[in-house]
Amino acid sequence: MYAIIETGGKQFRVEEGLELNVQKLDAEAGAKIDLDKILLVGQGEDVKIGAPYVEGAKVSCEILEHGRDKKVIVFKKRRRQDSSVKNGHRQDFTRIKVEAIQA
């Protein structure tokens, strides 16, 4: 069984046992959370599509850790102006493990 979830403004295709990084969530490491913004739930030919979310569906996850991604360089240059700006950015993330999908 798989599901498409929405969290942090992004969509992810998840299955049971999958570990993935999502935008930072406000919960401690080791906590269990339920994600309820489920856009689609499917198993083989049986697919439920939400409008916009599937009623009564949820994905149970465990928070493994919090961290920061690799640095992304943001460079802006204005030509012929002798002007440039160089910044770095590291995005916070939460690593979660999908434990169960209920439809």
mmCIF file of N, CA, C and O in Angstrom:
data_model
loop_
_atom_site.group_PDB
_atom_site.id
_atom_site.type_symbol
_atom_site.label_atom_id
_atom_site.label_comp_id
_atom_site.label_asym_id
_atom_site.label_seq_id
_atom_site.Cartn_x
_atom_site.Cartn_y
_atom_site.Cartn_z
ATOM 1 N N MET A 1 0.843 -1.176 0.000
ATOM 2 C CA MET A 1 0.000 0.000 0.000
ATOM 3 C C MET A 1 0.886 1.236 0.000
ATOM 4 O O MET A 1 1.913 1.272 0.654
ATOM 5 N N TYR A 2 0.465 2.234 -0.746
ATOM 6 C CA TYR A 2 1.217 3.484 -0.804
ATOM 7 C C TYR A 2 0.251 4.645 -0.652
ATOM 8 O O TYR A 2 -0.968 4.493 -0.769
ATOM 9 N N ALA A 3 0.806 5.809 -0.364
ATOM 10 C CA ALA A 3 0.003 7.020 -0.214
ATOM 11 C C ALA A 3 0.814 8.209 -0.687
ATOM 12 O O ALA A 3 2.045 8.179 -0.682
ATOM 13 N N ILE A 4 0.112 9.252 -1.086
ATOM 14 C CA ILE A 4 0.754 10.524 -1.406
ATOM 15 C C ILE A 4 0.315 11.505 -0.325
ATOM 16 O O ILE A 4 -0.876 11.751 -0.150
ATOM 17 N N ILE A 5 1.304 12.020 0.411
ATOM 18 C CA ILE A 5 1.026 12.914 1.531
ATOM 19 C C ILE A 5 1.480 14.323 1.184
ATOM 20 O O ILE A 5 2.317 14.516 0.301
ATOM 21 N N GLU A 6 0.930 15.289 1.905
ATOM 22 C CA GLU A 6 1.348 16.679 1.757
ATOM 23 C C GLU A 6 1.836 17.164 3.115
ATOM 24 O O GLU A 6 1.121 17.075 4.108
ATOM 25 N N THR A 7 3.073 17.645 3.157
ATOM 26 C CA THR A 7 3.618 18.225 4.374
ATOM 27 C C THR A 7 4.675 19.247 3.985
ATOM 28 O O THR A 7 5.472 19.017 3.079
ATOM 29 N N GLY A 8 4.652 20.371 4.657
ATOM 30 C CA GLY A 8 5.621 21.420 4.378
ATOM 31 C C GLY A 8 5.488 22.014 2.994
ATOM 32 O O GLY A 8 6.468 22.503 2.429
ATOM 33 N N GLY A 9 4.292 21.966 2.404
ATOM 34 C CA GLY A 9 4.088 22.535 1.083
ATOM 35 C C GLY A 9 4.577 21.658 -0.049
ATOM 36 O O GLY A 9 4.568 22.067 -1.203
ATOM 37 N N LYS A 10 4.988 20.433 0.259
ATOM 38 C CA LYS A 10 5.478 19.505 -0.757
ATOM 39 C C LYS A 10 4.695 18.201 -0.673
ATOM 40 O O LYS A 10 4.069 17.909 0.341
ATOM 41 N N GLN A 11 4.755 17.421 -1.737
ATOM 42 C CA GLN A 11 4.057 16.138 -1.784
ATOM 43 C C GLN A 11 5.072 15.021 -1.888
ATOM 44 O O GLN A 11 6.073 15.137 -2.593
ATOM 45 N N PHE A 12 4.799 13.921 -1.173
ATOM 46 C CA PHE A 12 5.701 12.775 -1.140
ATOM 47 C C PHE A 12 4.907 11.496 -1.345
ATOM 48 O O PHE A 12 3.812 11.346 -0.809
ATOM 49 N N ARG A 13 5.473 10.551 -2.095
ATOM 50 C CA ARG A 13 4.889 9.216 -2.224
ATOM 51 C C ARG A 13 5.559 8.350 -1.173
ATOM 52 O O ARG A 13 6.789 8.195 -1.185
ATOM 53 N N VAL A 14 4.772 7.774 -0.265
ATOM 54 C CA VAL A 14 5.329 7.020 0.850
ATOM 55 C C VAL A 14 4.758 5.609 0.877
ATOM 56 O O VAL A 14 3.651 5.358 0.399
ATOM 57 N N GLU A 15 5.550 4.690 1.426
ATOM 58 C CA GLU A 15 5.142 3.315 1.683
ATOM 59 C C GLU A 15 5.564 2.974 3.095
ATOM 60 O O GLU A 15 6.376 3.677 3.687
ATOM 61 N N GLU A 16 5.034 1.892 3.638
ATOM 62 C CA GLU A 16 5.393 1.494 4.993
ATOM 63 C C GLU A 16 6.877 1.120 5.048
ATOM 64 O O GLU A 16 7.387 0.454 4.171
ATOM 65 N N GLY A 17 7.557 1.592 6.087
ATOM 66 C CA GLY A 17 8.979 1.321 6.261
ATOM 67 C C GLY A 17 9.901 2.321 5.595
ATOM 68 O O GLY A 17 11.115 2.265 5.768
ATOM 69 N N LEU A 18 9.356 3.271 4.853
ATOM 70 C CA LEU A 18 10.170 4.253 4.136
ATOM 71 C C LEU A 18 10.647 5.344 5.084
ATOM 72 O O LEU A 18 9.906 5.808 5.944
ATOM 73 N N GLU A 19 11.907 5.757 4.933
ATOM 74 C CA GLU A 19 12.464 6.875 5.682
ATOM 75 C C GLU A 19 12.690 8.021 4.707
ATOM 76 O O GLU A 19 13.219 7.815 3.625
ATOM 77 N N LEU A 20 12.278 9.230 5.099
ATOM 78 C CA LEU A 20 12.477 10.367 4.223
ATOM 79 C C LEU A 20 12.628 11.645 5.031
ATOM 80 O O LEU A 20 12.253 11.699 6.201
ATOM 81 N N ASN A 21 13.201 12.658 4.385
ATOM 82 C CA ASN A 21 13.378 13.971 4.992
ATOM 83 C C ASN A 21 12.244 14.878 4.548
ATOM 84 O O ASN A 21 11.966 14.991 3.355
ATOM 85 N N VAL A 22 11.604 15.522 5.518
ATOM 86 C CA VAL A 22 10.547 16.494 5.238
ATOM 87 C C VAL A 22 10.922 17.801 5.913
ATOM 88 O O VAL A 22 11.850 17.848 6.720
ATOM 89 N N GLN A 23 10.191 18.862 5.586
ATOM 90 C CA GLN A 23 10.453 20.145 6.226
ATOM 91 C C GLN A 23 10.240 20.017 7.726
ATOM 92 O O GLN A 23 9.399 19.249 8.182
ATOM 93 N N LYS A 24 10.991 20.789 8.495
ATOM 94 C CA LYS A 24 11.032 20.631 9.945
ATOM 95 C C LYS A 24 9.649 20.638 10.583
ATOM 96 O O LYS A 24 8.832 21.508 10.321
ATOM 97 N N LEU A 25 9.402 19.632 11.439
ATOM 98 C CA LEU A 25 8.154 19.507 12.181
ATOM 99 C C LEU A 25 8.413 19.833 13.643
ATOM 100 O O LEU A 25 9.501 19.586 14.158
ATOM 101 N N ASP A 26 7.409 20.377 14.331
ATOM 102 C CA ASP A 26 7.554 20.736 15.736
ATOM 103 C C ASP A 26 7.197 19.552 16.619
ATOM 104 O O ASP A 26 6.069 19.451 17.119
ATOM 105 N N ALA A 27 8.140 18.645 16.806
ATOM 106 C CA ALA A 27 7.964 17.496 17.696
ATOM 107 C C ALA A 27 9.346 16.975 18.051
ATOM 108 O O ALA A 27 10.318 17.203 17.324
ATOM 109 N N GLU A 28 9.442 16.300 19.169
ATOM 110 C CA GLU A 28 10.724 15.770 19.626
ATOM 111 C C GLU A 28 11.093 14.506 18.853
ATOM 112 O O GLU A 28 10.230 13.785 18.352
ATOM 113 N N ALA A 29 12.385 14.212 18.790
ATOM 114 C CA ALA A 29 12.852 12.972 18.177
ATOM 115 C C ALA A 29 12.346 11.798 19.010
ATOM 116 O O ALA A 29 12.354 11.836 20.231
ATOM 117 N N GLY A 30 11.870 10.764 18.329
ATOM 118 C CA GLY A 30 11.311 9.609 19.004
ATOM 119 C C GLY A 30 9.802 9.677 19.175
ATOM 120 O O GLY A 30 9.171 8.699 19.556
ATOM 121 N N ALA A 31 9.207 10.825 18.889
ATOM 122 C CA ALA A 31 7.755 10.983 19.039
ATOM 123 C C ALA A 31 7.037 10.353 17.852
ATOM 124 O O ALA A 31 7.584 10.229 16.760
ATOM 125 N N LYS A 32 5.800 9.960 18.080
ATOM 126 C CA LYS A 32 4.947 9.412 17.015
ATOM 127 C C LYS A 32 3.967 10.508 16.589
ATOM 128 O O LYS A 32 3.389 11.190 17.429
ATOM 129 N N ILE A 33 3.801 10.670 15.272
ATOM 130 C CA ILE A 33 2.870 11.667 14.757
ATOM 131 C C ILE A 33 1.980 11.026 13.703
ATOM 132 O O ILE A 33 2.334 10.003 13.103
ATOM 133 N N ASP A 34 0.818 11.628 13.479
ATOM 134 C CA ASP A 34 -0.101 11.194 12.439
ATOM 135 C C ASP A 34 -0.241 12.325 11.433
ATOM 136 O O ASP A 34 -0.591 13.445 11.798
ATOM 137 N N LEU A 35 0.030 12.021 10.173
ATOM 138 C CA LEU A 35 -0.154 12.992 9.099
ATOM 139 C C LEU A 35 -1.523 12.728 8.487
ATOM 140 O O LEU A 35 -1.833 11.602 8.105
ATOM 141 N N ASP A 36 -2.361 13.767 8.398
ATOM 142 C CA ASP A 36 -3.723 13.560 7.922
ATOM 143 C C ASP A 36 -4.021 14.230 6.582
ATOM 144 O O ASP A 36 -5.136 14.124 6.084
ATOM 145 N N LYS A 37 -3.047 14.899 5.997
ATOM 146 C CA LYS A 37 -3.247 15.488 4.673
ATOM 147 C C LYS A 37 -2.829 14.460 3.619
ATOM 148 O O LYS A 37 -1.733 14.513 3.063
ATOM 149 N N ILE A 38 -3.734 13.523 3.348
ATOM 150 C CA ILE A 38 -3.469 12.432 2.417
ATOM 151 C C ILE A 38 -4.202 12.732 1.118
ATOM 152 O O ILE A 38 -5.427 12.862 1.103
ATOM 153 N N LEU A 39 -3.459 12.839 0.017
ATOM 154 C CA LEU A 39 -4.050 13.183 -1.266
ATOM 155 C C LEU A 39 -4.528 11.955 -2.023
ATOM 156 O O LEU A 39 -5.501 12.026 -2.776
ATOM 157 N N LEU A 40 -3.863 10.812 -1.833
ATOM 158 C CA LEU A 40 -4.187 9.604 -2.577
ATOM 159 C C LEU A 40 -3.734 8.398 -1.775
ATOM 160 O O LEU A 40 -2.676 8.427 -1.148
ATOM 161 N N VAL A 41 -4.540 7.342 -1.790
ATOM 162 C CA VAL A 41 -4.172 6.076 -1.160
ATOM 163 C C VAL A 41 -4.429 4.993 -2.188
ATOM 164 O O VAL A 41 -5.499 4.961 -2.807
ATOM 165 N N GLY A 42 -3.453 4.092 -2.377
ATOM 166 C CA GLY A 42 -3.653 3.061 -3.384
ATOM 167 C C GLY A 42 -2.962 1.756 -3.046
ATOM 168 O O GLY A 42 -1.976 1.730 -2.317
ATOM 169 N N GLN A 43 -3.534 0.680 -3.598
ATOM 170 C CA GLN A 43 -2.929 -0.645 -3.495
ATOM 171 C C GLN A 43 -3.340 -1.398 -4.743
ATOM 172 O O GLN A 43 -4.487 -1.811 -4.887
ATOM 173 N N GLY A 44 -2.401 -1.570 -5.675
ATOM 174 C CA GLY A 44 -2.714 -2.234 -6.935
ATOM 175 C C GLY A 44 -3.688 -1.406 -7.761
ATOM 176 O O GLY A 44 -3.456 -0.241 -8.054
ATOM 177 N N GLU A 45 -4.826 -2.012 -8.132
ATOM 178 C CA GLU A 45 -5.842 -1.323 -8.919
ATOM 179 C C GLU A 45 -6.800 -0.497 -8.066
ATOM 180 O O GLU A 45 -7.540 0.323 -8.586
ATOM 181 N N ASP A 46 -6.807 -0.734 -6.745
ATOM 182 C CA ASP A 46 -7.714 -0.020 -5.842
ATOM 183 C C ASP A 46 -7.073 1.294 -5.408
ATOM 184 O O ASP A 46 -6.139 1.303 -4.611
ATOM 185 N N VAL A 47 -7.567 2.409 -5.940
ATOM 186 C CA VAL A 47 -6.994 3.729 -5.655
ATOM 187 C C VAL A 47 -8.104 4.657 -5.186
ATOM 188 O O VAL A 47 -9.164 4.732 -5.802
ATOM 189 N N LYS A 48 -7.858 5.366 -4.075
ATOM 190 C CA LYS A 48 -8.785 6.381 -3.579
ATOM 191 C C LYS A 48 -8.129 7.741 -3.762
ATOM 192 O O LYS A 48 -7.022 7.963 -3.268
ATOM 193 N N ILE A 49 -8.825 8.630 -4.443
ATOM 194 C CA ILE A 49 -8.303 9.968 -4.697
ATOM 195 C C ILE A 49 -9.127 10.958 -3.898
ATOM 196 O O ILE A 49 -10.354 10.922 -3.931
ATOM 197 N N GLY A 50 -8.459 11.846 -3.182
ATOM 198 C CA GLY A 50 -9.147 12.822 -2.356
ATOM 199 C C GLY A 50 -9.533 14.063 -3.131
ATOM 200 O O GLY A 50 -9.018 14.334 -4.207
ATOM 201 N N ALA A 51 -10.454 14.829 -2.550
ATOM 202 C CA ALA A 51 -10.866 16.090 -3.157
ATOM 203 C C ALA A 51 -11.015 17.136 -2.055
ATOM 204 O O ALA A 51 -12.108 17.387 -1.619
ATOM 205 N N PRO A 52 -9.991 17.774 -1.537
ATOM 206 C CA PRO A 52 -8.586 17.568 -1.873
ATOM 207 C C PRO A 52 -7.917 16.455 -1.070
ATOM 208 O O PRO A 52 -6.871 15.953 -1.457
ATOM 209 N N TYR A 53 -8.513 16.043 0.084
ATOM 210 C CA TYR A 53 -7.886 15.015 0.908
ATOM 211 C C TYR A 53 -8.812 13.816 1.036
ATOM 212 O O TYR A 53 -10.039 13.941 0.972
ATOM 213 N N VAL A 54 -8.229 12.638 1.262
ATOM 214 C CA VAL A 54 -8.999 11.414 1.448
ATOM 215 C C VAL A 54 -9.578 11.420 2.861
ATOM 216 O O VAL A 54 -8.845 11.617 3.835
ATOM 217 N N GLU A 55 -10.883 11.216 2.973
ATOM 218 C CA GLU A 55 -11.560 11.222 4.269
ATOM 219 C C GLU A 55 -11.146 10.015 5.106
ATOM 220 O O GLU A 55 -11.145 8.886 4.615
ATOM 221 N N GLY A 56 -10.785 10.248 6.362
ATOM 222 C CA GLY A 56 -10.488 9.165 7.289
ATOM 223 C C GLY A 56 -9.142 8.499 7.100
ATOM 224 O O GLY A 56 -8.817 7.551 7.815
ATOM 225 N N ALA A 57 -8.342 8.949 6.159
ATOM 226 C CA ALA A 57 -7.032 8.340 5.930
ATOM 227 C C ALA A 57 -5.981 9.063 6.764
ATOM 228 O O ALA A 57 -6.069 10.267 6.997
ATOM 229 N N LYS A 58 -5.000 8.301 7.241
ATOM 230 C CA LYS A 58 -3.878 8.913 7.953
ATOM 231 C C LYS A 58 -2.651 8.030 7.818
ATOM 232 O O LYS A 58 -2.745 6.831 7.578
ATOM 233 N N VAL A 59 -1.501 8.661 7.974
ATOM 234 C CA VAL A 59 -0.221 7.967 7.910
ATOM 235 C C VAL A 59 0.462 8.164 9.258
ATOM 236 O O VAL A 59 0.664 9.291 9.696
ATOM 237 N N SER A 60 0.795 7.055 9.922
ATOM 238 C CA SER A 60 1.478 7.108 11.209
ATOM 239 C C SER A 60 2.979 7.077 10.976
ATOM 240 O O SER A 60 3.483 6.221 10.258
ATOM 241 N N CYS A 61 3.692 8.018 11.598
ATOM 242 C CA CYS A 61 5.132 8.146 11.407
ATOM 243 C C CYS A 61 5.833 8.278 12.751
ATOM 244 O O CYS A 61 5.235 8.703 13.734
ATOM 245 N N GLU A 62 7.109 7.937 12.743
ATOM 246 C CA GLU A 62 7.963 8.162 13.905
ATOM 247 C C GLU A 62 9.044 9.139 13.500
ATOM 248 O O GLU A 62 9.640 9.015 12.424
ATOM 249 N N ILE A 63 9.307 10.115 14.354
ATOM 250 C CA ILE A 63 10.354 11.093 14.076
ATOM 251 C C ILE A 63 11.688 10.501 14.527
ATOM 252 O O ILE A 63 11.860 10.155 15.698
ATOM 253 N N LEU A 64 12.614 10.382 13.588
ATOM 254 C CA LEU A 64 13.914 9.798 13.889
ATOM 255 C C LEU A 64 14.908 10.840 14.380
ATOM 256 O O LEU A 64 15.590 10.629 15.377
ATOM 257 N N GLU A 65 15.012 11.963 13.664
ATOM 258 C CA GLU A 65 15.977 12.993 14.042
ATOM 259 C C GLU A 65 15.649 14.302 13.341
ATOM 260 O O GLU A 65 14.866 14.339 12.400
ATOM 261 N N HIS A 66 16.271 15.355 13.827
ATOM 262 C CA HIS A 66 16.222 16.664 13.185
ATOM 263 C C HIS A 66 17.628 16.978 12.707
ATOM 264 O O HIS A 66 18.615 16.571 13.318
ATOM 265 N N GLY A 67 17.731 17.713 11.609
ATOM 266 C CA GLY A 67 19.054 18.045 11.099
ATOM 267 C C GLY A 67 18.990 19.222 10.150
ATOM 268 O O GLY A 67 17.965 19.899 10.020
ATOM 269 N N ARG A 68 20.132 19.462 9.498
ATOM 270 C CA ARG A 68 20.233 20.543 8.529
ATOM 271 C C ARG A 68 20.853 19.992 7.252
ATOM 272 O O ARG A 68 21.799 19.216 7.292
ATOM 273 N N ASP A 69 20.296 20.420 6.112
ATOM 274 C CA ASP A 69 20.766 19.961 4.813
ATOM 275 C C ASP A 69 22.119 20.567 4.454
ATOM 276 O O ASP A 69 22.655 21.402 5.185
ATOM 277 N N LYS A 70 22.627 20.155 3.289
ATOM 278 C CA LYS A 70 23.861 20.727 2.789
ATOM 279 C C LYS A 70 23.661 22.193 2.436
ATOM 280 O O LYS A 70 22.554 22.633 2.153
ATOM 281 N N LYS A 71 24.746 22.947 2.450
ATOM 282 C CA LYS A 71 24.661 24.372 2.164
ATOM 283 C C LYS A 71 24.398 24.601 0.680
ATOM 284 O O LYS A 71 24.993 23.970 -0.189
ATOM 285 N N VAL A 72 23.486 25.531 0.416
ATOM 286 C CA VAL A 72 23.181 25.965 -0.931
ATOM 287 C C VAL A 72 23.686 27.394 -1.061
ATOM 288 O O VAL A 72 23.394 28.246 -0.220
ATOM 289 N N ILE A 73 24.468 27.659 -2.094
ATOM 290 C CA ILE A 73 25.014 28.995 -2.322
ATOM 291 C C ILE A 73 24.013 29.814 -3.142
ATOM 292 O O ILE A 73 23.550 29.376 -4.189
ATOM 293 N N VAL A 74 23.697 31.011 -2.642
ATOM 294 C CA VAL A 74 22.805 31.935 -3.341
ATOM 295 C C VAL A 74 23.675 33.108 -3.796
ATOM 296 O O VAL A 74 24.172 33.871 -2.971
ATOM 297 N N PHE A 75 23.881 33.225 -5.115
ATOM 298 C CA PHE A 75 24.767 34.255 -5.665
ATOM 299 C C PHE A 75 23.976 35.156 -6.592
ATOM 300 O O PHE A 75 23.313 34.690 -7.523
ATOM 301 N N LYS A 76 24.013 36.459 -6.329
ATOM 302 C CA LYS A 76 23.323 37.432 -7.164
ATOM 303 C C LYS A 76 24.348 38.421 -7.702
ATOM 304 O O LYS A 76 25.178 38.912 -6.954
ATOM 305 N N LYS A 77 24.277 38.690 -9.010
ATOM 306 C CA LYS A 77 25.207 39.626 -9.643
ATOM 307 C C LYS A 77 24.426 40.554 -10.555
ATOM 308 O O LYS A 77 23.567 40.118 -11.300
ATOM 309 N N ARG A 78 24.723 41.824 -10.428
ATOM 310 C CA ARG A 78 24.126 42.814 -11.315
ATOM 311 C C ARG A 78 25.190 43.239 -12.322
ATOM 312 O O ARG A 78 26.192 43.845 -11.933
ATOM 313 N N ARG A 79 24.973 42.909 -13.562
ATOM 314 C CA ARG A 79 26.009 43.148 -14.561
ATOM 315 C C ARG A 79 26.269 44.631 -14.778
ATOM 316 O O ARG A 79 25.355 45.455 -14.684
ATOM 317 N N ARG A 80 27.517 44.937 -15.020
ATOM 318 C CA ARG A 80 28.012 46.299 -15.273
ATOM 319 C C ARG A 80 27.814 47.240 -14.093
ATOM 320 O O ARG A 80 27.949 48.445 -14.244
ATOM 321 N N GLN A 81 27.486 46.733 -12.926
ATOM 322 C CA GLN A 81 27.264 47.586 -11.763
ATOM 323 C C GLN A 81 28.325 47.380 -10.687
ATOM 324 O O GLN A 81 28.287 48.038 -9.663
ATOM 325 N N ASP A 82 29.220 46.430 -10.883
ATOM 326 C CA ASP A 82 30.231 46.070 -9.893
ATOM 327 C C ASP A 82 29.550 45.736 -8.550
ATOM 328 O O ASP A 82 29.957 46.185 -7.495
ATOM 329 N N SER A 83 28.460 44.978 -8.654
ATOM 330 C CA SER A 83 27.684 44.642 -7.468
ATOM 331 C C SER A 83 27.367 43.151 -7.475
ATOM 332 O O SER A 83 26.867 42.625 -8.469
ATOM 333 N N SER A 84 27.711 42.498 -6.381
ATOM 334 C CA SER A 84 27.367 41.086 -6.256
ATOM 335 C C SER A 84 27.166 40.750 -4.784
ATOM 336 O O SER A 84 27.737 41.394 -3.909
ATOM 337 N N VAL A 85 26.308 39.760 -4.521
ATOM 338 C CA VAL A 85 26.016 39.317 -3.172
ATOM 339 C C VAL A 85 26.113 37.802 -3.149
ATOM 340 O O VAL A 85 25.538 37.121 -4.000
ATOM 341 N N LYS A 86 26.836 37.280 -2.173
ATOM 342 C CA LYS A 86 26.963 35.832 -2.034
ATOM 343 C C LYS A 86 26.489 35.439 -0.640
ATOM 344 O O LYS A 86 27.016 35.918 0.357
ATOM 345 N N ASN A 87 25.463 34.601 -0.581
ATOM 346 C CA ASN A 87 24.926 34.114 0.681
ATOM 347 C C ASN A 87 24.855 32.596 0.658
ATOM 348 O O ASN A 87 24.770 31.988 -0.402
ATOM 349 N N GLY A 88 24.834 32.013 1.837
ATOM 350 C CA GLY A 88 24.627 30.579 1.961
ATOM 351 C C GLY A 88 23.361 30.313 2.749
ATOM 352 O O GLY A 88 22.915 31.140 3.541
ATOM 353 N N HIS A 89 22.763 29.130 2.504
ATOM 354 C CA HIS A 89 21.534 28.783 3.204
ATOM 355 C C HIS A 89 21.536 27.282 3.498
ATOM 356 O O HIS A 89 21.869 26.480 2.642
ATOM 357 N N ARG A 90 21.177 26.925 4.731
ATOM 358 C CA ARG A 90 21.018 25.523 5.109
ATOM 359 C C ARG A 90 19.600 25.337 5.626
ATOM 360 O O ARG A 90 19.202 25.978 6.596
ATOM 361 N N GLN A 91 18.852 24.454 4.966
ATOM 362 C CA GLN A 91 17.452 24.233 5.318
ATOM 363 C C GLN A 91 17.347 23.194 6.440
ATOM 364 O O GLN A 91 18.018 22.166 6.404
ATOM 365 N N ASP A 92 16.501 23.477 7.431
ATOM 366 C CA ASP A 92 16.235 22.514 8.497
ATOM 367 C C ASP A 92 15.320 21.411 7.967
ATOM 368 O O ASP A 92 14.443 21.666 7.151
ATOM 369 N N PHE A 93 15.519 20.180 8.447
ATOM 370 C CA PHE A 93 14.659 19.082 8.046
ATOM 371 C C PHE A 93 14.396 18.159 9.227
ATOM 372 O O PHE A 93 15.071 18.216 10.250
ATOM 373 N N THR A 94 13.391 17.317 9.083
ATOM 374 C CA THR A 94 13.055 16.276 10.041
ATOM 375 C C THR A 94 13.052 14.959 9.293
ATOM 376 O O THR A 94 12.424 14.840 8.240
ATOM 377 N N ARG A 95 13.763 13.972 9.805
ATOM 378 C CA ARG A 95 13.789 12.644 9.203
ATOM 379 C C ARG A 95 12.706 11.803 9.865
ATOM 380 O O ARG A 95 12.699 11.659 11.086
ATOM 381 N N ILE A 96 11.772 11.280 9.041
ATOM 382 C CA ILE A 96 10.686 10.474 9.594
ATOM 383 C C ILE A 96 10.703 9.085 8.981
ATOM 384 O O ILE A 96 11.261 8.873 7.899
ATOM 385 N N LYS A 97 10.110 8.133 9.693
ATOM 386 C CA LYS A 97 9.940 6.769 9.200
ATOM 387 C C LYS A 97 8.457 6.464 9.204
ATOM 388 O O LYS A 97 7.781 6.625 10.211
ATOM 389 N N VAL A 98 7.938 6.026 8.053
ATOM 390 C CA VAL A 98 6.521 5.703 7.914
ATOM 391 C C VAL A 98 6.287 4.321 8.517
ATOM 392 O O VAL A 98 6.936 3.353 8.141
ATOM 393 N N GLU A 99 5.366 4.254 9.482
ATOM 394 C CA GLU A 99 5.088 2.985 10.146
ATOM 395 C C GLU A 99 3.821 2.312 9.645
ATOM 396 O O GLU A 99 3.794 1.108 9.505
ATOM 397 N N ALA A 100 2.755 3.069 9.407
ATOM 398 C CA ALA A 100 1.492 2.474 8.970
ATOM 399 C C ALA A 100 0.687 3.465 8.145
ATOM 400 O O ALA A 100 0.782 4.669 8.343
ATOM 401 N N ILE A 101 -0.077 2.910 7.205
ATOM 402 C CA ILE A 101 -0.982 3.707 6.380
ATOM 403 C C ILE A 101 -2.392 3.159 6.605
ATOM 404 O O ILE A 101 -2.645 1.982 6.377
ATOM 405 N N GLN A 102 -3.283 4.007 7.098
ATOM 406 C CA GLN A 102 -4.675 3.605 7.290
ATOM 407 C C GLN A 102 -5.552 4.387 6.320
ATOM 408 O O GLN A 102 -5.454 5.589 6.231
ATOM 409 N N ALA A 103 -6.402 3.625 5.585
ATOM 410 C CA ALA A 103 -7.277 4.280 4.610
ATOM 411 C C ALA A 103 -8.720 4.227 5.058
ATOM 412 O O ALA A 103 -9.214 3.280 5.549
#
